[in-house]
Amino acid sequence: MPSRPRIAVATVVGLLGFVAPIALSIQFAWNQSVAGAEAVGTRYAAEVVRRSEVAARQFGRAIKVLNHDNLPPCSPQEIELMRSLDLGSDYLQMVGRVSGNTLECSSLGTTTRIDIGPPTLTTEHGAQERLDFKYGPTGFGKVSLLTANGVAAAVDGNLLLDFDTGSDGARLALVVPSSHDHTRIIQSSGAFDPSWFNPIGRGESKSYLDGENIISHVRSRQLDIEAVSVIPSRLVYRRVRQFAVVFVPIGCLCGLGFAWAVMYISRSRGSLTGLLRAAARNNSFFVEYQPVVEIATRRVVGAEALVRWRRGDTVISPASFIGLAEESGVITEITRIVIENVARDLPRLLEISPDFRVAINFTATDLKHEATAKRLMELVQRSGGSARNIVVEATEHGLVSGVECSRMISVLRLEGFRVAIDDFGTGYSSLSCLQGIDLDLLKIDKAFVDTIGTDGVTRGVVLHIIEIARSLQLTMVAEGIETEQQARFLLERGVEYGQGWLFGKPMSIENLTKMARETESAQPLVPA
Ligand code: C2E
Ligand code: MG
Ligand code: MG
């Protein structure tokens, strides 16, 4: 990519990389705070339900005891018993006998009959409740009066709702979900919006952020009651601030680190591209040749030209710069240099064998570049050879990258150049792509040759590749042969040519020429 757009992209990615961790840390702080506040609200509502269930159990026990005491109703002995039940219960303020809408007597010692009026609601178990019941001028204030099976008990709702909620500003309410308007039994303080009384399933709980408040519901499994807690969302903001103090600086650090890394990589890639261009100008690229042998005889019949980059005392492998060279467009310059080197060296090889073949690697960019065909023709003319002496090597990616590539391949084949598919099987389109392209050779990648003689799961693939090449009548060259066992295996399966450290590593033109001469009249190792 040219440097200006690359810097723009790097700046955008760097900025995103800076902002994203901060935004994520704030989002994380918010989520944590909302979840924390919801948990607090649910805890409050659950406590109200728990207390209500204890009160209900205490009322149930009072009914049981009084209805089995066999004492004369409202006798001094029974009133004494009522008193002990009253004192022994945390949440019952009074226990008494009731008949219809009349309280006959109570644990407070009264035997005067008191009209308690009609019930506010009747629960599904048949118990009746009179809300906001005002009991006597000397008694306590407003209570809920529960009556069932001739027994009455007063429950002070404040006892159910009154516990320490710290500075959370929580409001609590207890409702009867089955009543048609979800009748409120009692509430602690402040007004309750009717929309907050939202019945849920038995034994369930629910908590959510509703604008200004965190609303939490907990419904009893056994009783027809549901507790609601309402906490102002300022608690959330307070928690967000607490979390943000920790997480936002971490997010900032991550963001800065990421942005720095993006800029650093982009600048170093930018400078690497500059170095590649400079290397192309300064003749720092040179070519080594790896011999291609006839496996049966070990005769050197050709070679692959492999580029190298000399930087000071070190020689850099193409694997580490070809990708960037292609990305930055420097590859066309590198390919031109390789072609020039081959044009200079080929005559020495043709002297040994007029059929000698030199393979040159081409990328998709080269195959789209119009000058490539022209340069190859010039190479042939200058070296005194023919197009048959040159093998155009391209990977699957190069061969299927658009119509320009296919057109270039057709033109080159018409001119007589041989075309090889390199690293076959390591790409993504394999067989389907092969059927659509005119090819002469298939190079079996080292990755598959390596599996020969092993028990790896892919060891059978090499046989399939050989089968494919044979069915398409392609000449096969196996790459990366390092052992005699591999060479024998391939030869036995009809692979004629090979390349690899077993025969020779990439070498200078002088060494290649020497090796080609030495093997010129080589005979099969194992006579047929
Ligand atoms: P390639 O075209 O598949 O070349 C074969 C690679 O395998 C070469 O690596 C070669 O040195 C290595 N090799 C050959 N036999 C053996 C062996 O027995 N054992 C091992 N371990 N390695 C072996 P090299 O030279 O590092 O090249 C790597 C790749 O870089 C090449 O793979 C090719 O894709 C690319 N390349 C090299 N020169 C050029 C060039 O001039 N132009 C382009 N476009 N790409 C090139
Ligand atoms: Mg190659
Ligand atoms: Mg290869």
PDB file of N, CA and C and ligand atoms in Angstrom, residues 422-423 445 479, ligand 3:
ATOM      1  N   ASP A 422       2.999 -23.922  -8.429  1.00  0.00           N
ATOM      2  CA  ASP A 422       3.932 -24.076  -7.306  1.00  0.00           C
ATOM      3  C   ASP A 422       3.155 -24.343  -6.019  1.00  0.00           C
ATOM      4  N   ASP A 423       3.786 -24.990  -5.062  1.00  0.00           N
ATOM      5  CA  ASP A 423       3.208 -25.233  -3.723  1.00  0.00           C
ATOM      6  C   ASP A 423       1.821 -25.844  -3.825  1.00  0.00           C
ATOM      7  N   ASP A 445       4.299 -29.761  -3.044  1.00  0.00           N
ATOM      8  CA  ASP A 445       4.908 -28.955  -1.980  1.00  0.00           C
ATOM      9  C   ASP A 445       5.645 -29.818  -0.951  1.00  0.00           C
ATOM     10  N   GLU A 479       9.096 -31.081  -4.386  1.00  0.00           N
ATOM     11  CA  GLU A 479       9.984 -30.119  -3.718  1.00  0.00           C
ATOM     12  C   GLU A 479      10.359 -30.617  -2.323  1.00  0.00           C
TER      13      GLU A 479
HETATM   14 MG    MG B   3       7.233 -24.368  -3.881  1.00  0.00          MG
END
